[in-house]
Amino acid sequence: MKTVELTNGSKKKVEDRIVGRHVYGNLYGVDPAKLWDEEGLKELVREAAEVANMKLVEVRSWKFTGYHGGVSVMALVLESHITIHTWPDYEYATVDVYTCGERSDPWRAFELIVERLEPEDYVVHYSDRSSPKRPLGGTAGRIQ
Amino acid sequence: MKTVELTNGSKKKVEDRIVGRHVYGNLYGVDPAKLWDEEGLKELVREAAEVANMKLVEVRSWKFTGYHGGVSVMALVLESHITIHTWPDYEYATVDVYTCGERSDPWRAFELIVERLEPEDYVVHYSDRSSPKRPLGGTAGRIQ
């Protein structure tokens, strides 16, 4: 946190950057029944947001039938997202957990999803999505 | 493509894996007016899906006010996604373009978004989200 002076002369504490953390992975050898379970996957995303201390805004899901089909769940969390895409015929799913703020922990959400989907194998990656430090000089006046 | 024999004895051509490509990046020094423009960002995602030859299923957007706020756009494409999250006070945005199938090109979508948002600087990453080859022996009978 930093204290900045606004254009009207008052002072306000602001975070000096946005902390963004993105954990994503590919899950192999998952039971197709779990990957077709649209409601189960949606509930799993809700639980994952909770354990990771993410503020859930909305969860949506879609099911695509056919041999090439599967389920997609997308959740908007403040201001980032969780997504799961599945291809049951390939026993395959991809998972993205992207959190915003220091109080959220994307690893806990990712681990819960892996624990529940029980893949035979998986890979996981991490990417820092943080903003640069806030350009206080140029934009402090925009703070409302 | 491979030809597999179904349990009823008929034959069908199937792709032997799901090709997933994920291009994502962080954009720095973007004009805050562009980052607050919810409708403009939504339209940009639609255009990006089109140039990348992605089949758009649904686009949603949200605006969060306050100094820590911004806009989020999430689009489901078959079966993958495009997301843009913005933090105008930090002149910052993150972009994910994840495509499914060999005919879609996530780089074209990403480049269009960068071209329109005109960041002073950006970083871009790529991750292969492809499935393993289809376990034909075990699951061919599931093809409908």
mmCIF file of C-alpha atoms in Angstrom, chain B:
data_model
loop_
_atom_site.group_PDB
_atom_site.id
_atom_site.type_symbol
_atom_site.label_atom_id
_atom_site.label_comp_id
_atom_site.label_asym_id
_atom_site.label_seq_id
_atom_site.Cartn_x
_atom_site.Cartn_y
_atom_site.Cartn_z
ATOM 1 C CA MET B 1 -7.552 -38.104 -39.285
ATOM 2 C CA LYS B 2 -7.833 -41.810 -38.619
ATOM 3 C CA THR B 3 -10.497 -44.325 -39.509
ATOM 4 C CA VAL B 4 -11.799 -46.311 -36.565
ATOM 5 C CA GLU B 5 -14.239 -49.171 -36.415
ATOM 6 C CA LEU B 6 -17.185 -48.596 -34.108
ATOM 7 C CA THR B 7 -18.706 -51.272 -31.909
ATOM 8 C CA ASN B 8 -21.581 -51.671 -34.385
ATOM 9 C CA GLY B 9 -19.088 -52.570 -37.127
ATOM 10 C CA SER B 10 -19.330 -49.310 -39.123
ATOM 11 C CA LYS B 11 -16.329 -47.093 -39.767
ATOM 12 C CA LYS B 12 -15.835 -43.420 -39.047
ATOM 13 C CA LYS B 13 -13.046 -40.887 -39.546
ATOM 14 C CA VAL B 14 -11.921 -39.140 -36.362
ATOM 15 C CA GLU B 15 -9.150 -36.730 -35.459
ATOM 16 C CA ASP B 16 -6.635 -38.566 -33.358
ATOM 17 C CA ARG B 17 -5.990 -35.680 -30.968
ATOM 18 C CA ILE B 18 -7.337 -32.305 -29.928
ATOM 19 C CA VAL B 19 -5.028 -29.469 -30.953
ATOM 20 C CA GLY B 20 -5.075 -26.722 -28.319
ATOM 21 C CA ARG B 21 -3.014 -23.536 -28.584
ATOM 22 C CA HIS B 22 -2.928 -20.853 -25.928
ATOM 23 C CA VAL B 23 -1.374 -17.435 -26.556
ATOM 24 C CA TYR B 24 -1.470 -15.028 -23.638
ATOM 25 C CA GLY B 25 0.116 -11.754 -22.750
ATOM 26 C CA ASN B 26 0.279 -8.711 -20.525
ATOM 27 C CA LEU B 27 -0.142 -5.260 -22.076
ATOM 28 C CA TYR B 28 1.457 -2.214 -20.447
ATOM 29 C CA GLY B 29 0.838 1.485 -20.967
ATOM 30 C CA VAL B 30 -2.583 1.275 -22.607
ATOM 31 C CA ASP B 31 -4.812 4.364 -22.909
ATOM 32 C CA PRO B 32 -7.270 4.088 -19.954
ATOM 33 C CA ALA B 33 -10.157 5.282 -22.149
ATOM 34 C CA LYS B 34 -9.792 2.147 -24.283
ATOM 35 C CA LEU B 35 -9.650 -0.032 -21.176
ATOM 36 C CA TRP B 36 -12.915 1.392 -19.777
ATOM 37 C CA ASP B 37 -14.735 0.921 -23.101
ATOM 38 C CA GLU B 38 -16.730 -2.221 -22.325
ATOM 39 C CA GLU B 39 -18.621 -2.292 -25.633
ATOM 40 C CA GLY B 40 -15.468 -1.611 -27.614
ATOM 41 C CA LEU B 41 -13.619 -4.453 -25.888
ATOM 42 C CA LYS B 42 -16.522 -6.825 -26.476
ATOM 43 C CA GLU B 43 -16.594 -5.941 -30.158
ATOM 44 C CA LEU B 44 -12.813 -6.377 -30.306
ATOM 45 C CA VAL B 45 -13.153 -9.908 -28.922
ATOM 46 C CA ARG B 46 -15.784 -10.700 -31.563
ATOM 47 C CA GLU B 47 -13.495 -9.425 -34.321
ATOM 48 C CA ALA B 48 -10.525 -11.291 -32.877
ATOM 49 C CA ALA B 49 -12.504 -14.547 -32.901
ATOM 50 C CA GLU B 50 -13.397 -13.925 -36.526
ATOM 51 C CA VAL B 51 -9.879 -13.228 -37.817
ATOM 52 C CA ALA B 52 -8.619 -16.267 -35.918
ATOM 53 C CA ASN B 53 -11.315 -18.482 -37.449
ATOM 54 C CA MET B 54 -12.726 -19.394 -34.041
ATOM 55 C CA LYS B 55 -16.357 -20.385 -33.615
ATOM 56 C CA LEU B 56 -17.819 -17.966 -31.089
ATOM 57 C CA VAL B 57 -20.457 -19.405 -28.751
ATOM 58 C CA GLU B 58 -21.052 -16.560 -26.301
ATOM 59 C CA VAL B 59 -19.435 -13.292 -25.173
ATOM 60 C CA ARG B 60 -19.987 -11.810 -21.712
ATOM 61 C CA SER B 61 -18.618 -8.654 -20.150
ATOM 62 C CA TRP B 62 -18.557 -6.952 -16.765
ATOM 63 C CA LYS B 63 -17.485 -3.523 -15.575
ATOM 64 C CA PHE B 64 -16.147 -2.941 -12.067
ATOM 65 C CA THR B 65 -16.002 0.656 -10.908
ATOM 66 C CA GLY B 66 -13.613 2.274 -8.442
ATOM 67 C CA TYR B 67 -9.890 2.914 -8.523
ATOM 68 C CA HIS B 68 -9.153 -0.793 -8.493
ATOM 69 C CA GLY B 69 -11.768 -1.562 -11.140
ATOM 70 C CA GLY B 70 -11.853 -2.217 -14.837
ATOM 71 C CA VAL B 71 -13.530 -4.352 -17.456
ATOM 72 C CA SER B 72 -13.560 -8.112 -18.016
ATOM 73 C CA VAL B 73 -14.639 -9.751 -21.258
ATOM 74 C CA MET B 74 -14.886 -13.528 -21.500
ATOM 75 C CA ALA B 75 -15.827 -15.359 -24.664
ATOM 76 C CA LEU B 76 -16.475 -19.036 -25.012
ATOM 77 C CA VAL B 77 -15.350 -20.336 -28.369
ATOM 78 C CA LEU B 78 -15.700 -23.971 -29.424
ATOM 79 C CA GLU B 79 -14.157 -25.399 -27.085
ATOM 80 C CA SER B 80 -11.766 -22.858 -25.696
ATOM 81 C CA HIS B 81 -11.819 -19.155 -24.827
ATOM 82 C CA ILE B 82 -10.740 -15.548 -25.227
ATOM 83 C CA THR B 83 -10.475 -13.306 -22.167
ATOM 84 C CA ILE B 84 -9.480 -9.688 -21.627
ATOM 85 C CA HIS B 85 -9.159 -8.203 -18.129
ATOM 86 C CA THR B 86 -8.325 -4.506 -17.760
ATOM 87 C CA TRP B 87 -7.175 -2.179 -14.959
ATOM 88 C CA PRO B 88 -7.369 1.299 -16.486
ATOM 89 C CA ASP B 89 -5.810 3.076 -13.493
ATOM 90 C CA TYR B 90 -2.745 0.913 -14.034
ATOM 91 C CA GLU B 91 -2.947 1.342 -17.827
ATOM 92 C CA TYR B 92 -2.809 -2.441 -17.805
ATOM 93 C CA ALA B 93 -4.615 -5.345 -19.473
ATOM 94 C CA THR B 94 -4.146 -9.092 -19.763
ATOM 95 C CA VAL B 95 -5.215 -11.074 -22.814
ATOM 96 C CA ASP B 96 -5.700 -14.836 -23.293
ATOM 97 C CA VAL B 97 -6.503 -16.425 -26.640
ATOM 98 C CA TYR B 98 -6.894 -20.169 -26.431
ATOM 99 C CA THR B 99 -7.962 -21.939 -29.618
ATOM 100 C CA CYS B 100 -9.027 -25.470 -30.342
ATOM 101 C CA GLY B 101 -8.406 -27.185 -33.675
ATOM 102 C CA GLU B 102 -5.836 -26.800 -36.410
ATOM 103 C CA ARG B 103 -7.898 -24.323 -38.419
ATOM 104 C CA SER B 104 -7.867 -21.595 -35.756
ATOM 105 C CA ASP B 105 -4.915 -19.254 -35.307
ATOM 106 C CA PRO B 106 -4.632 -17.672 -31.843
ATOM 107 C CA TRP B 107 -1.721 -15.467 -32.935
ATOM 108 C CA ARG B 108 -3.891 -13.543 -35.382
ATOM 109 C CA ALA B 109 -6.439 -12.809 -32.655
ATOM 110 C CA PHE B 110 -3.755 -11.750 -30.190
ATOM 111 C CA GLU B 111 -2.077 -9.499 -32.750
ATOM 112 C CA LEU B 112 -5.363 -7.802 -33.625
ATOM 113 C CA ILE B 113 -6.027 -7.056 -29.951
ATOM 114 C CA VAL B 114 -2.528 -5.597 -29.486
ATOM 115 C CA GLU B 115 -2.876 -3.552 -32.677
ATOM 116 C CA ARG B 116 -6.125 -2.012 -31.446
ATOM 117 C CA LEU B 117 -5.169 -1.442 -27.804
ATOM 118 C CA GLU B 118 -1.773 0.021 -28.757
ATOM 119 C CA PRO B 119 0.175 -0.769 -25.571
ATOM 120 C CA GLU B 120 3.505 0.970 -25.048
ATOM 121 C CA ASP B 121 4.940 -2.454 -24.337
ATOM 122 C CA TYR B 122 3.777 -6.045 -23.925
ATOM 123 C CA VAL B 123 4.942 -9.575 -23.210
ATOM 124 C CA VAL B 124 3.508 -12.664 -24.866
ATOM 125 C CA HIS B 125 3.695 -16.361 -23.991
ATOM 126 C CA TYR B 126 2.626 -19.544 -25.725
ATOM 127 C CA SER B 127 1.508 -22.855 -24.290
ATOM 128 C CA ASP B 128 0.558 -26.075 -26.068
ATOM 129 C CA ARG B 129 -2.785 -27.299 -24.687
ATOM 130 C CA SER B 130 -3.150 -30.281 -27.034
ATOM 131 C CA SER B 131 -4.521 -33.587 -25.864
ATOM 132 C CA PRO B 132 -2.552 -36.783 -26.128
ATOM 133 C CA LYS B 133 -3.454 -39.075 -29.003
ATOM 134 C CA ARG B 134 -6.868 -40.566 -28.673
ATOM 135 C CA PRO B 135 -6.854 -43.896 -26.837
ATOM 136 C CA LEU B 136 -8.677 -45.600 -29.701
ATOM 137 C CA GLY B 137 -8.552 -49.066 -28.264
ATOM 138 C CA GLY B 138 -10.318 -48.178 -25.084
ATOM 139 C CA THR B 139 -12.889 -45.663 -26.156
ATOM 140 C CA ALA B 140 -13.802 -46.182 -29.819
ATOM 141 C CA GLY B 141 -17.081 -47.704 -28.699
ATOM 142 C CA ARG B 142 -18.107 -44.396 -27.134
ATOM 143 C CA ILE B 143 -18.290 -42.637 -30.487
ATOM 144 C CA GLN B 144 -21.919 -41.824 -31.292
#
